[in-house]
Amino acid sequence: STAVQRLEASLGTQLLHRTTRRVQLTGDGTAFYQRSRDLLDDMDELQSMFQRERSQLRGRLRVDMSAGIARHFVIPALPAFLAQHPQLQVEISGTDRRVDVVREGFDCVLRVGTLEDTNLVARPLGAFRIVSCASAQYLARRGTPHCLDDLAQHDLVHYVPTLGQRS
C-alpha cells in the first residue's frame, strides 16, 4: 500500500518483502513491528493507569445538606458508598440555612427547591413527593379536605427553610 511505501521511504529501509504470491516482513520490518507493538501496549497501559486514577475518588469531600436529606437518604447510603471509595473522607454538614459555598469551604450543597444564587451550578438529583398529613382525631374534629381550597379552613404547619431568605 502507499502508506507502507511512505513509511519505508521515511525510515529509509524496506519493511516488507513483496512477491506476487506473498508479503513477508524483513528483519527491519520485524524489529519495527515489535517495537511499535511495545509502544502501543505501553500507551494503552499508560492511558488505563490514568483512567483508573480518575475513577478512584480520594481526598476530602465537604457537603452541606438539610438534616432531613442527610438523615433519610445520605447517611443510610454512606457506609456502602465509603466501602466503594475507601480513600475518600466525607464531611457532612446538616443545616437548613443558606451557606456560602466558597467562603465556608463546601465542595457541594444538596438542596430541595429552586436555586436562588445564579452564580452556582445546579444539577437535579431526583424528585420528592410531598404529602399532606393529618391525624384521625384532627380529621374527626375539623373534617377531611377534598380540594386545595378546603385547606384554607384548616390549621397547617409549614416547613419553610431559610434558604431563599437573605440574612
Coordinates of C-alpha atoms in Angstrom, one line a residue:
S1 CA 0.0 0.0 0.0
T2 CA 1.1 3.6 -0.4
A3 CA 1.0 4.2 3.4
V4 CA 3.6 1.4 3.9
Q5 CA 5.7 2.7 1.0
R6 CA 5.7 6.2 2.5
L7 CA 6.7 4.7 5.9
E8 CA 9.5 2.8 4.3
A9 CA 10.7 5.9 2.5
S10 CA 10.5 7.9 5.7
L11 CA 12.5 5.3 7.6
G12 CA 14.9 4.7 4.8
T13 CA 14.5 0.9 4.9
Q14 CA 12.4 -1.8 3.4
L15 CA 9.9 -3.3 5.9
L16 CA 8.3 -5.9 3.6
H17 CA 9.4 -8.4 1.0
R18 CA 6.8 -8.4 -1.7
T19 CA 6.3 -11.1 -4.3
T20 CA 3.3 -11.8 -6.5
R21 CA 2.3 -14.6 -4.1
R22 CA 3.1 -13.3 -0.6
V23 CA 4.2 -10.5 1.6
Q24 CA 6.7 -11.1 4.4
L25 CA 8.4 -8.9 7.0
T26 CA 12.0 -8.1 6.5
G27 CA 14.4 -8.1 9.5
D28 CA 13.9 -4.4 9.9
G29 CA 10.1 -4.9 9.4
T30 CA 10.0 -7.4 12.2
A31 CA 12.0 -5.1 14.5
F32 CA 9.8 -2.1 13.6
Y33 CA 6.6 -4.2 14.2
Q34 CA 7.8 -5.5 17.6
R35 CA 8.9 -2.0 18.8
S36 CA 5.6 -0.4 17.5
R37 CA 3.6 -3.2 19.3
D38 CA 5.6 -2.5 22.5
L39 CA 4.9 1.2 22.3
L40 CA 1.2 0.7 21.7
D41 CA 1.0 -1.6 24.6
D42 CA 2.8 1.0 26.8
M43 CA 0.4 3.7 25.6
D44 CA -2.6 1.5 26.4
E45 CA -1.2 0.8 29.9
L46 CA -0.5 4.5 30.5
Q47 CA -4.0 5.5 29.4
S48 CA -5.6 2.9 31.6
M49 CA -3.5 3.9 34.6
F50 CA -4.8 7.5 34.4
Q51 CA -8.4 6.3 33.8
R52 CA -8.2 4.1 36.9
E53 CA -6.7 7.1 38.8
R54 CA -9.5 9.3 37.7
S55 CA -12.2 6.8 38.7
Q56 CA -10.8 6.4 42.2
L57 CA -12.3 9.0 44.4
R58 CA -9.9 10.2 47.1
G59 CA -9.4 13.1 49.4
R60 CA -11.9 15.1 51.4
L61 CA -15.4 16.0 50.3
R62 CA -17.3 18.6 52.3
V63 CA -21.1 18.5 51.6
D64 CA -23.9 20.6 53.2
M65 CA -27.5 19.4 53.1
S66 CA -30.7 19.7 55.0
A67 CA -30.8 17.5 58.1
G68 CA -33.8 15.6 56.5
I69 CA -31.8 14.7 53.3
A70 CA -28.9 13.6 55.4
R71 CA -30.9 11.5 57.8
H72 CA -33.3 9.9 55.3
F73 CA -31.1 9.5 52.2
V74 CA -27.4 10.2 52.5
I75 CA -26.4 8.7 55.9
P76 CA -28.2 5.3 55.2
A77 CA -26.3 5.0 51.9
L78 CA -23.0 6.3 53.2
P79 CA -21.4 3.0 54.5
A80 CA -21.8 1.3 51.1
F81 CA -20.5 4.4 49.3
L82 CA -17.4 4.7 51.5
A83 CA -16.7 1.0 51.2
Q84 CA -16.6 1.5 47.4
H85 CA -14.3 4.6 47.8
P86 CA -12.0 3.9 50.8
Q87 CA -9.7 6.8 50.0
L88 CA -12.5 9.3 50.3
Q89 CA -13.3 11.2 53.6
V90 CA -16.8 12.7 53.6
E91 CA -17.7 15.6 55.9
I92 CA -21.5 16.2 56.1
S93 CA -23.0 19.4 57.5
G94 CA -26.7 19.2 58.1
T95 CA -28.2 22.7 58.0
D96 CA -31.2 24.4 56.6
R97 CA -29.6 27.8 56.3
R98 CA -28.1 29.4 53.2
V99 CA -24.4 28.6 53.2
D100 CA -21.7 30.5 51.3
V101 CA -20.2 27.6 49.4
V102 CA -16.9 29.2 48.7
R103 CA -16.3 31.1 52.0
E104 CA -17.3 28.1 54.1
G105 CA -15.3 25.7 52.0
F106 CA -18.0 23.3 50.8
D107 CA -17.4 21.2 47.7
C108 CA -21.2 20.9 47.1
V109 CA -24.5 21.5 48.6
L110 CA -27.7 19.4 48.3
R111 CA -30.9 21.3 48.5
V112 CA -34.6 20.9 47.6
G113 CA -36.2 23.7 45.6
T114 CA -35.2 26.5 43.3
L115 CA -31.6 27.7 43.1
E116 CA -31.5 31.4 44.3
D117 CA -27.9 32.1 43.7
T118 CA -27.4 32.2 39.9
N119 CA -23.6 32.1 40.3
L120 CA -23.8 28.5 41.3
V121 CA -24.3 25.5 39.1
A122 CA -27.2 23.2 39.9
R123 CA -28.0 19.6 38.8
P124 CA -31.2 17.8 39.6
L125 CA -30.6 14.6 41.5
G126 CA -34.1 13.4 41.9
A127 CA -37.7 14.3 42.8
F128 CA -39.6 14.3 46.1
R129 CA -43.2 13.5 46.6
I130 CA -44.8 15.9 49.0
V131 CA -47.7 14.8 51.0
S132 CA -50.1 16.5 53.5
C133 CA -50.9 14.5 56.6
A134 CA -53.4 14.8 59.4
S135 CA -54.2 12.7 62.5
A136 CA -57.5 10.8 62.6
Q137 CA -58.5 12.9 65.7
Y138 CA -57.9 16.2 63.8
L139 CA -59.9 15.0 60.8
A140 CA -62.8 13.8 63.0
R141 CA -62.8 17.3 64.7
R142 CA -62.3 19.5 61.6
G143 CA -63.4 17.4 58.6
T144 CA -61.4 16.0 55.7
P145 CA -60.4 18.4 53.0
H146 CA -61.4 17.3 49.5
C147 CA -59.7 20.0 47.4
L148 CA -57.0 22.6 47.8
D149 CA -59.5 25.4 48.6
D150 CA -60.6 23.3 51.6
L151 CA -57.2 23.7 53.1
A152 CA -57.9 27.4 53.8
Q153 CA -60.2 26.3 56.6
H154 CA -57.6 24.1 58.3
D155 CA -54.7 24.5 60.6
L156 CA -51.5 23.9 58.7
V157 CA -47.9 23.5 59.8
H158 CA -45.5 24.7 57.1
Y159 CA -41.8 23.8 57.0
V160 CA -40.1 26.7 55.4
P161 CA -36.3 26.6 55.3
T162 CA -34.4 29.9 55.3
L163 CA -32.6 29.1 52.1
G164 CA -34.4 31.7 50.0
Q165 CA -34.1 34.5 52.6
R166 CA -31.3 36.9 52.8
S167 CA -29.5 37.0 56.2

